[in-house]
PDB file of C-alpha atoms in Angstrom:
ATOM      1  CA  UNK Z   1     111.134  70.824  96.907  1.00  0.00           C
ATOM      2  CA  UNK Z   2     114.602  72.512  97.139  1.00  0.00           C
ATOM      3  CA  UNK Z   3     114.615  73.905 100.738  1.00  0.00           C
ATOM      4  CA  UNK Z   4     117.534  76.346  98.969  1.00  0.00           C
ATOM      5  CA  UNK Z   5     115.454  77.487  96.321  1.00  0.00           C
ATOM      6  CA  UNK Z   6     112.782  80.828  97.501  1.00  0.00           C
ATOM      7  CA  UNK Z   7     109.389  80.656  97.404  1.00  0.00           C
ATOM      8  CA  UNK Z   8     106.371  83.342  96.690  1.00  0.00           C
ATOM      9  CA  UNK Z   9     102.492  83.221  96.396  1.00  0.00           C
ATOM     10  CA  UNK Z  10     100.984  85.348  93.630  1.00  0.00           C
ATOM     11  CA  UNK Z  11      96.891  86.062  93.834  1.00  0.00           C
ATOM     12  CA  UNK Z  12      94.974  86.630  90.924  1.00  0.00           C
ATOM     13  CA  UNK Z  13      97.623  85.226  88.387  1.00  0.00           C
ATOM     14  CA  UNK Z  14      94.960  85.415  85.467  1.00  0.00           C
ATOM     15  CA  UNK Z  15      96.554  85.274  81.867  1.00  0.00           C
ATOM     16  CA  UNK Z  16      97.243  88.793  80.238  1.00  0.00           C
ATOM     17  CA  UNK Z  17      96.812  90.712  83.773  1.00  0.00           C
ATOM     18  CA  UNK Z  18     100.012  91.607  86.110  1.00  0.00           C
ATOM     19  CA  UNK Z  19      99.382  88.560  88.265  1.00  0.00           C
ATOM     20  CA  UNK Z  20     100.746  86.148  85.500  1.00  0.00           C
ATOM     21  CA  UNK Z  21     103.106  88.616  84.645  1.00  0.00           C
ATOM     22  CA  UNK Z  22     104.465  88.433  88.236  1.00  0.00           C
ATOM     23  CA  UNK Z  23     104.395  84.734  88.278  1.00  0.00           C
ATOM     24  CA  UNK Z  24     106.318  84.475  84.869  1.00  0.00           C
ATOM     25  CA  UNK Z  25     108.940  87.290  85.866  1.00  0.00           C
ATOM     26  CA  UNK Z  26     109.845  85.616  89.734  1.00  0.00           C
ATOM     27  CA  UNK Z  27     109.643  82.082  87.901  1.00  0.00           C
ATOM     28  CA  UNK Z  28     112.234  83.452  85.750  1.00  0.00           C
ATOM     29  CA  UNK Z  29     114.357  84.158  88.382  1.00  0.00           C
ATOM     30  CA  UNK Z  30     114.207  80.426  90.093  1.00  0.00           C
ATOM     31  CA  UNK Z  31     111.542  81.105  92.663  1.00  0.00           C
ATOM     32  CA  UNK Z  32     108.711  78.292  93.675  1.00  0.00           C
ATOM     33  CA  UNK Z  33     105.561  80.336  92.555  1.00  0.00           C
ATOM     34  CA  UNK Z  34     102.407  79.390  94.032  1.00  0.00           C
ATOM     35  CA  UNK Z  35     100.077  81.067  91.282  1.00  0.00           C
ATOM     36  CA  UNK Z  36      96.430  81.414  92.797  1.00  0.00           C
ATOM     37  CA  UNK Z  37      93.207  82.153  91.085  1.00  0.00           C
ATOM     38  CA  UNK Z  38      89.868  81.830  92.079  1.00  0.00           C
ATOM     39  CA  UNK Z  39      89.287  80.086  88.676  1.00  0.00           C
ATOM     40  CA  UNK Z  40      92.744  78.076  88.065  1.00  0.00           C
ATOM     41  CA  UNK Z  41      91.663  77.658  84.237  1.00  0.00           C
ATOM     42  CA  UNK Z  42      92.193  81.085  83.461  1.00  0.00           C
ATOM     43  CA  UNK Z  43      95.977  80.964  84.306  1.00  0.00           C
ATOM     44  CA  UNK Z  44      98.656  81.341  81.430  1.00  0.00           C
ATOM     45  CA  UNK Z  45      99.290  77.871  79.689  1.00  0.00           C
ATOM     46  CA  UNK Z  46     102.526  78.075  80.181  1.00  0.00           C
ATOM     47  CA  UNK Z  47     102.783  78.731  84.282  1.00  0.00           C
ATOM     48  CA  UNK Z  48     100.318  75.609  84.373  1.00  0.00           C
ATOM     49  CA  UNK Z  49     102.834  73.077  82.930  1.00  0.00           C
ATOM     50  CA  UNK Z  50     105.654  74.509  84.246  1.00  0.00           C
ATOM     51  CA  UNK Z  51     108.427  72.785  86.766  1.00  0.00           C
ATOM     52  CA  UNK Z  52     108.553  74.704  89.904  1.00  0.00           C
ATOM     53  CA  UNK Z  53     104.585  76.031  89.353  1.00  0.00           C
ATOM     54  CA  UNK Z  54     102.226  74.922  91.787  1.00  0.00           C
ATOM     55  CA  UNK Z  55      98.521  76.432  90.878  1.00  0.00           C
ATOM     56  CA  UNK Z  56      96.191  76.702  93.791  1.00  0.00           C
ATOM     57  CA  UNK Z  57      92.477  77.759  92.974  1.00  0.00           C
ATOM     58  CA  UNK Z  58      92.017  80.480  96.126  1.00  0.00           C
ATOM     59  CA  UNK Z  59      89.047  82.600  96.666  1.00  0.00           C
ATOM     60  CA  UNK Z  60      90.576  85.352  98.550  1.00  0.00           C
ATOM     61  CA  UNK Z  61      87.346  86.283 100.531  1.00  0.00           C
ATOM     62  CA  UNK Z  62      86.955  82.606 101.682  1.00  0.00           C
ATOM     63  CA  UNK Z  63      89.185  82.291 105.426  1.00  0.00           C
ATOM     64  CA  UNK Z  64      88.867  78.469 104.644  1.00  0.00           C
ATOM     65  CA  UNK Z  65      90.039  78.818 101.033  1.00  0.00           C
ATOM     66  CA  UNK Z  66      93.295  81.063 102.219  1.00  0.00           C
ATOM     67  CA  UNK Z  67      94.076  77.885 105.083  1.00  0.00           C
ATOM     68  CA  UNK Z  68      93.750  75.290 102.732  1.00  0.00           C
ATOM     69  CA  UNK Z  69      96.654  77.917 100.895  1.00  0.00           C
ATOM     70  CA  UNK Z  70      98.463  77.913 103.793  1.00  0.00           C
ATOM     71  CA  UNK Z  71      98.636  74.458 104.313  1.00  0.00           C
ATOM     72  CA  UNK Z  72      99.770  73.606 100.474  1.00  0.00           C
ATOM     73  CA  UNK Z  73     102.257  75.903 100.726  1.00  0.00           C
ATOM     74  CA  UNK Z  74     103.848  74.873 103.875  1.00  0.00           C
ATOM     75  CA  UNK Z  75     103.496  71.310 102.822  1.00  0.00           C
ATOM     76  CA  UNK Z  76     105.979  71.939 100.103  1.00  0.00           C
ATOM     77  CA  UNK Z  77     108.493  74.286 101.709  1.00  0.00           C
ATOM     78  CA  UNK Z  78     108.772  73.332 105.116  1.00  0.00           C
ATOM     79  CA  UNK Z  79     107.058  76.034 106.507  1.00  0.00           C
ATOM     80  CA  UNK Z  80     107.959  79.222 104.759  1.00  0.00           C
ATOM     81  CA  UNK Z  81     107.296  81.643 102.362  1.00  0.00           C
ATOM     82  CA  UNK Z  82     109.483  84.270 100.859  1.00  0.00           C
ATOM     83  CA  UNK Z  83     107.039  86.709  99.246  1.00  0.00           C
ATOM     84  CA  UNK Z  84     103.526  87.442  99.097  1.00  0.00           C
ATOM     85  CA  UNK Z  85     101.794  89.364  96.311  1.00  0.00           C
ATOM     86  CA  UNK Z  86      98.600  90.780  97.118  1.00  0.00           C
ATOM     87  CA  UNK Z  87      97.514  91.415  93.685  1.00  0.00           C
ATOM     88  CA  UNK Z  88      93.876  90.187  93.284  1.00  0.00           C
ATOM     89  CA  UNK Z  89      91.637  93.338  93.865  1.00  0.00           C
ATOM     90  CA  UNK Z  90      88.673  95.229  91.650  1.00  0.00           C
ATOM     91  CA  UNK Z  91      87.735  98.749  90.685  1.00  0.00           C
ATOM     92  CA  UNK Z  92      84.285 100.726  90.756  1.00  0.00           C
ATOM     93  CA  UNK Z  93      84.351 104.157  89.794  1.00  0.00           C
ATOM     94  CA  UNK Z  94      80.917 106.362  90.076  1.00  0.00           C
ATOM     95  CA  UNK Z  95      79.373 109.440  91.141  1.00  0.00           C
ATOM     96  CA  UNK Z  96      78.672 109.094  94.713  1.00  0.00           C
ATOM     97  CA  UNK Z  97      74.994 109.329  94.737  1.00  0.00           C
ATOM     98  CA  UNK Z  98      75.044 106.750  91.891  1.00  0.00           C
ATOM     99  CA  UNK Z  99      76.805 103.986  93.511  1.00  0.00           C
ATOM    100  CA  UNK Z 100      75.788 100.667  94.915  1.00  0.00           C
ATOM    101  CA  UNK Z 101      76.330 100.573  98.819  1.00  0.00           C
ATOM    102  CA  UNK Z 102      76.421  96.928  98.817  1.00  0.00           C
ATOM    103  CA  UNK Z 103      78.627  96.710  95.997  1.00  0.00           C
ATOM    104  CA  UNK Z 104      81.147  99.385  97.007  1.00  0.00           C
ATOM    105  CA  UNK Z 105      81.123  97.157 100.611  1.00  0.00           C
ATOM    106  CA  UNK Z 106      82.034  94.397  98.625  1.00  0.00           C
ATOM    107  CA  UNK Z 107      84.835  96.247  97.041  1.00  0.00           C
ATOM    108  CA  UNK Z 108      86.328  97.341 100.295  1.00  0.00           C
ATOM    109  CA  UNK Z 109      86.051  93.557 101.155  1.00  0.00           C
ATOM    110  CA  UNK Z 110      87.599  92.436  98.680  1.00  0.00           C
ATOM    111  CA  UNK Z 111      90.607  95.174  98.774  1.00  0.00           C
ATOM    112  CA  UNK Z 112      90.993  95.883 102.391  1.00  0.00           C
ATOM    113  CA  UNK Z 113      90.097  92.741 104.558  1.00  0.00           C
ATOM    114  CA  UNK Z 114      90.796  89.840 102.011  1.00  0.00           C
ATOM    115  CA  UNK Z 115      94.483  91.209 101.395  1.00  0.00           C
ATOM    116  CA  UNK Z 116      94.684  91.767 105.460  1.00  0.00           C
ATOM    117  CA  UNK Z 117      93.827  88.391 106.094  1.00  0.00           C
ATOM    118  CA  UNK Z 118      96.101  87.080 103.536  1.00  0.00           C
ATOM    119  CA  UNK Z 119      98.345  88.963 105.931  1.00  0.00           C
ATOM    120  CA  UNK Z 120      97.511  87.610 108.729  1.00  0.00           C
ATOM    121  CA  UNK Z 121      97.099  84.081 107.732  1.00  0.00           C
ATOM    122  CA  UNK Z 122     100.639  83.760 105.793  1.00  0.00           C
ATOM    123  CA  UNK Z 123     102.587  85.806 108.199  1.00  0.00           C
ATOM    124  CA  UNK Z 124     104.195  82.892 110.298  1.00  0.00           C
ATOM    125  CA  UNK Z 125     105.628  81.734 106.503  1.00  0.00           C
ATOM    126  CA  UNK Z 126     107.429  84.804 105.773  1.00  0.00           C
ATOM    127  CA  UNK Z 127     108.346  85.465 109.422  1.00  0.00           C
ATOM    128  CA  UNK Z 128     110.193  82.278 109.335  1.00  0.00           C
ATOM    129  CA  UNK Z 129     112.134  83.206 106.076  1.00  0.00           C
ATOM    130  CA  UNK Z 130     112.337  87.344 106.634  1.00  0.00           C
ATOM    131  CA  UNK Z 131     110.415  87.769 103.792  1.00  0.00           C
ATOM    132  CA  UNK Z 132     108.459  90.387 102.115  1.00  0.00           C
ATOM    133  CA  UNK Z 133     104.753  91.132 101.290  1.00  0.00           C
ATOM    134  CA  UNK Z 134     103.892  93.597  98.104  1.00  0.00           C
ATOM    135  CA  UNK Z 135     100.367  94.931  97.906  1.00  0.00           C
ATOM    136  CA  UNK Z 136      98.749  96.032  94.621  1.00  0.00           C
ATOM    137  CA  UNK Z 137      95.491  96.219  94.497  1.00  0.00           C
ATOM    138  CA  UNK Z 138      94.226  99.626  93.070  1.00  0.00           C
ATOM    139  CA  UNK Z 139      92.661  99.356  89.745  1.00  0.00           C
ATOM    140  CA  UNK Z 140      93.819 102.804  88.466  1.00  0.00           C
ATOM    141  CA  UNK Z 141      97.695 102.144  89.004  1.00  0.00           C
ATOM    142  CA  UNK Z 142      97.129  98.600  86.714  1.00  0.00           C
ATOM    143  CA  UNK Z 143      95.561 101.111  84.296  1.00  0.00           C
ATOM    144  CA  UNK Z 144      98.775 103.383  84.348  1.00  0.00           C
ATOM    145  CA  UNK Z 145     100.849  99.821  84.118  1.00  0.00           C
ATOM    146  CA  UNK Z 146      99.108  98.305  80.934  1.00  0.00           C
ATOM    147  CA  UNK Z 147      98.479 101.293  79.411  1.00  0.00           C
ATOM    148  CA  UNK Z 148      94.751 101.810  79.663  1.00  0.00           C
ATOM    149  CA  UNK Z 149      94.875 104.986  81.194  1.00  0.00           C
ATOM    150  CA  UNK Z 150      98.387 107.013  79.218  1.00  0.00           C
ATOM    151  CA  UNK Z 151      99.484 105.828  75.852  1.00  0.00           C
ATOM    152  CA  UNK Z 152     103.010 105.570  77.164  1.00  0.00           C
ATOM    153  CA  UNK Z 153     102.246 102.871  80.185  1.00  0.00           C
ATOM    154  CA  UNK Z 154     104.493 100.364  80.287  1.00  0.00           C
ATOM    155  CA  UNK Z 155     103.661  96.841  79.690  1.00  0.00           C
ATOM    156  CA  UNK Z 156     102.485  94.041  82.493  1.00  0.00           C
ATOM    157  CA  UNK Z 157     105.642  92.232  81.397  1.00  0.00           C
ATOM    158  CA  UNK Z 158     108.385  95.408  82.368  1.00  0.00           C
ATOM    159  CA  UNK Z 159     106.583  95.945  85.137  1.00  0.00           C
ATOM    160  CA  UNK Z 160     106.872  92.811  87.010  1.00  0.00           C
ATOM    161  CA  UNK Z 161     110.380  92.584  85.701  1.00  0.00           C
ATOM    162  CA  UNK Z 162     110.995  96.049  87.708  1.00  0.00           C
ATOM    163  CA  UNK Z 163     109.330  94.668  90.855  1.00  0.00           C
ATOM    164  CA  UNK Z 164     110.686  91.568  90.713  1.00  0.00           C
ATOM    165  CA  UNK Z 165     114.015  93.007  90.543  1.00  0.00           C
ATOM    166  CA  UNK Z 166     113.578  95.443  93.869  1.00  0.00           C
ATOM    167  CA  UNK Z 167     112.410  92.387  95.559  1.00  0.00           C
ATOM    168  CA  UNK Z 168     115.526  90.544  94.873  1.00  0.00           C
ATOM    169  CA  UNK Z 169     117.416  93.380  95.394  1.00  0.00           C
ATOM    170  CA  UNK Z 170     115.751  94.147  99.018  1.00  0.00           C
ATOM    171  CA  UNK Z 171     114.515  97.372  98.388  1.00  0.00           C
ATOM    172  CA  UNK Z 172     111.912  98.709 101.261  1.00  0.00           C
ATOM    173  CA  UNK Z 173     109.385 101.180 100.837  1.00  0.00           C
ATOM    174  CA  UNK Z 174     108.054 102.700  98.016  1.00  0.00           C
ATOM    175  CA  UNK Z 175     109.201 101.336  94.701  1.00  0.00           C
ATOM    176  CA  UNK Z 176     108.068 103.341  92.067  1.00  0.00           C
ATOM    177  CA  UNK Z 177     107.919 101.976  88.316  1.00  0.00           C
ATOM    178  CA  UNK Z 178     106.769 103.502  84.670  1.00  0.00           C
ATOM    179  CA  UNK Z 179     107.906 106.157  82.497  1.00  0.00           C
ATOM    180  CA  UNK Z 180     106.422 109.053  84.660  1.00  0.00           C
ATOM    181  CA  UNK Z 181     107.352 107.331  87.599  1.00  0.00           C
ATOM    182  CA  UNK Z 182     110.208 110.117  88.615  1.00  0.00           C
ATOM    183  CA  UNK Z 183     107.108 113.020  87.558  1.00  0.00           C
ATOM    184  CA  UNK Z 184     104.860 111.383  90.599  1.00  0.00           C
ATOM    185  CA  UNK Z 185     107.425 110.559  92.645  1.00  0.00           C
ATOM    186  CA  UNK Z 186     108.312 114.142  92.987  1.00  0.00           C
ATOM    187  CA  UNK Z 187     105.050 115.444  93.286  1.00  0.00           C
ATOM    188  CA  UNK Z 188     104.299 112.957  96.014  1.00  0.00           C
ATOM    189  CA  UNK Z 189     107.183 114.829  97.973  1.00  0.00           C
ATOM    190  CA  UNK Z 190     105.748 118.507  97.176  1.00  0.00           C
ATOM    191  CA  UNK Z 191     101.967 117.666  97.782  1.00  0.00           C
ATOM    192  CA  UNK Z 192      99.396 116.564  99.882  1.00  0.00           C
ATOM    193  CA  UNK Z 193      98.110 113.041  99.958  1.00  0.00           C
ATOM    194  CA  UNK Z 194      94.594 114.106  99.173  1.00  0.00           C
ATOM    195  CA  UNK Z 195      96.152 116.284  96.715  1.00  0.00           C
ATOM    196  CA  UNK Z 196      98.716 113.374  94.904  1.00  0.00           C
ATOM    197  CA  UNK Z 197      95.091 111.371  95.071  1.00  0.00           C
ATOM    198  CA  UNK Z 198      93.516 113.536  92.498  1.00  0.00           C
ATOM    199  CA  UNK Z 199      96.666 114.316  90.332  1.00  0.00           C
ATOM    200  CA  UNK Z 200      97.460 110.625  89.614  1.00  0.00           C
ATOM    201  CA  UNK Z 201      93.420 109.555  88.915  1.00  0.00           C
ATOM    202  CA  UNK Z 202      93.589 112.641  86.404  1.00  0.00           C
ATOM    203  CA  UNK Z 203      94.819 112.910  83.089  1.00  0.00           C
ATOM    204  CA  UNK Z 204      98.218 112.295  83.595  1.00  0.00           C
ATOM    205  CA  UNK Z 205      99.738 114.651  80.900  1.00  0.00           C
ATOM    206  CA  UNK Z 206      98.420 117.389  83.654  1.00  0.00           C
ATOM    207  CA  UNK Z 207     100.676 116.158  86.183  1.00  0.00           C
ATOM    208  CA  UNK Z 208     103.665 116.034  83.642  1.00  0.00           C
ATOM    209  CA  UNK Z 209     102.964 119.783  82.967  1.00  0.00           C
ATOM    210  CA  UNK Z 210     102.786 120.466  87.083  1.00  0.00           C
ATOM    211  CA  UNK Z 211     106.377 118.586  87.717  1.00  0.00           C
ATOM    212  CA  UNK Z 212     107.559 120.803  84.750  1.00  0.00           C
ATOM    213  CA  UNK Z 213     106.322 124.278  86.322  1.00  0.00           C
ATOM    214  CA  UNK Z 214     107.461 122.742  89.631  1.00  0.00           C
ATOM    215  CA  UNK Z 215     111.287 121.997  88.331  1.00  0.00           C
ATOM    216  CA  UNK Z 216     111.419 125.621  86.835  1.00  0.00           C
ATOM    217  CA  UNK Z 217     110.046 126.993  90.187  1.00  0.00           C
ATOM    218  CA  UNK Z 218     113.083 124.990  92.045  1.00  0.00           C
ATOM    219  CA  UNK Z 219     115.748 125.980  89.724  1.00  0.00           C
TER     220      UNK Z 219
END
């Protein structure tokens, strides 16, 4: 491939989730997109005939599944990698006493150590090329992005457009996207984490309301 043209891996690229939206948006933009999924078939049509798309089927929780990713990527780019998306990841929301200890381990499996060893396993690629690493894994936050959670969410597609474009742009830190993004952003200044925590798994018209009484306290 072009050794001028950037590169990024994208997990869980399943069609009509923020993982294909990803892949679409930074394919848009002339990147190389690796676009992993543990079941390749369930990618968008259109990333899987696509110049420039490489699919890779990648169980995330497999260490020899994430080398055999390594190695196809560095095959084809000499080495490197630009950006890594840690977006595969799964949800399980229950009363405490009502959960499944070996279910909620597998949970924290799958979104705490497989992302970590993604990590660790692609960071000679993107220390060779300075490049960047974005983590989304949390179930709620794609429920704030596609809507399932507010009626005024914004859509898989804007959202990956916004990320992709703080990526290109360098941004570091905390890149905050959606139409209430400015409410939580300021409430994640005035309160505590535990507190933020609760406030954006809640309804969030309530933490609309509390920005609102919080502005008229300021002024």
């Amino acid at each position: 491939m072009n050794s001028l043209r950037k590169s990024v891996l994208i997990t869980g690229c399943s069609a009509g989730g923020i993982g294909g939206a990803l892949a679409d948006a930074f394919h848009a933009k002339g990147y190389h997109v690796f676009a992993t999924a543990r079941n390749p078939s369930k990618l968008p049509p259109s990333l899987s005939s696509a110049a420039n798309v490489t699919v890779l089927k990648l169980d995330v929780l497999s260490t020899e599944s994430i080398a055999a990713a390594v190695e196809s990527v560095k095959s084809q780019t000499g080495g490197g990698l630009d950006v890594l998306v840690n977006n595969s990841g799964g949800g399980y929301t229950l009363p405490a006493l009502d959960v499944s200890i070996e279910e909620s381990k597998k949970l924290f499996e799958l979104n705490f150590w497989a992302p970590l060893t993604m990590l660790q396993a692609f960071a000679p690629l993107l220390i060779k090329t300075k490049g960047c690493i974005y983590f989304e894994i949390r179930d709620f936050i794609h429920g704030l992005v596609d809507g399932r959670m507010q009626e005024n969410g914004i859509s898989a597609k804007q959202y990956a457009t916004k990320v992709v474009g703080e990526v290109e742009k360098g941004t570091g830190g905390v890149v905050w996207a959606g139409k209430d993004a400015s409410i939580l952003r300021l409430l994640s200044w005035l309160l505590s984490q535990s507190v933020f925590d609760m406030v954006v798994q809640s309804v969030i018209p309530i933490a609309r309301e509390m920005a609102k009484a919080t502005r008229r306290k300021l002024a």
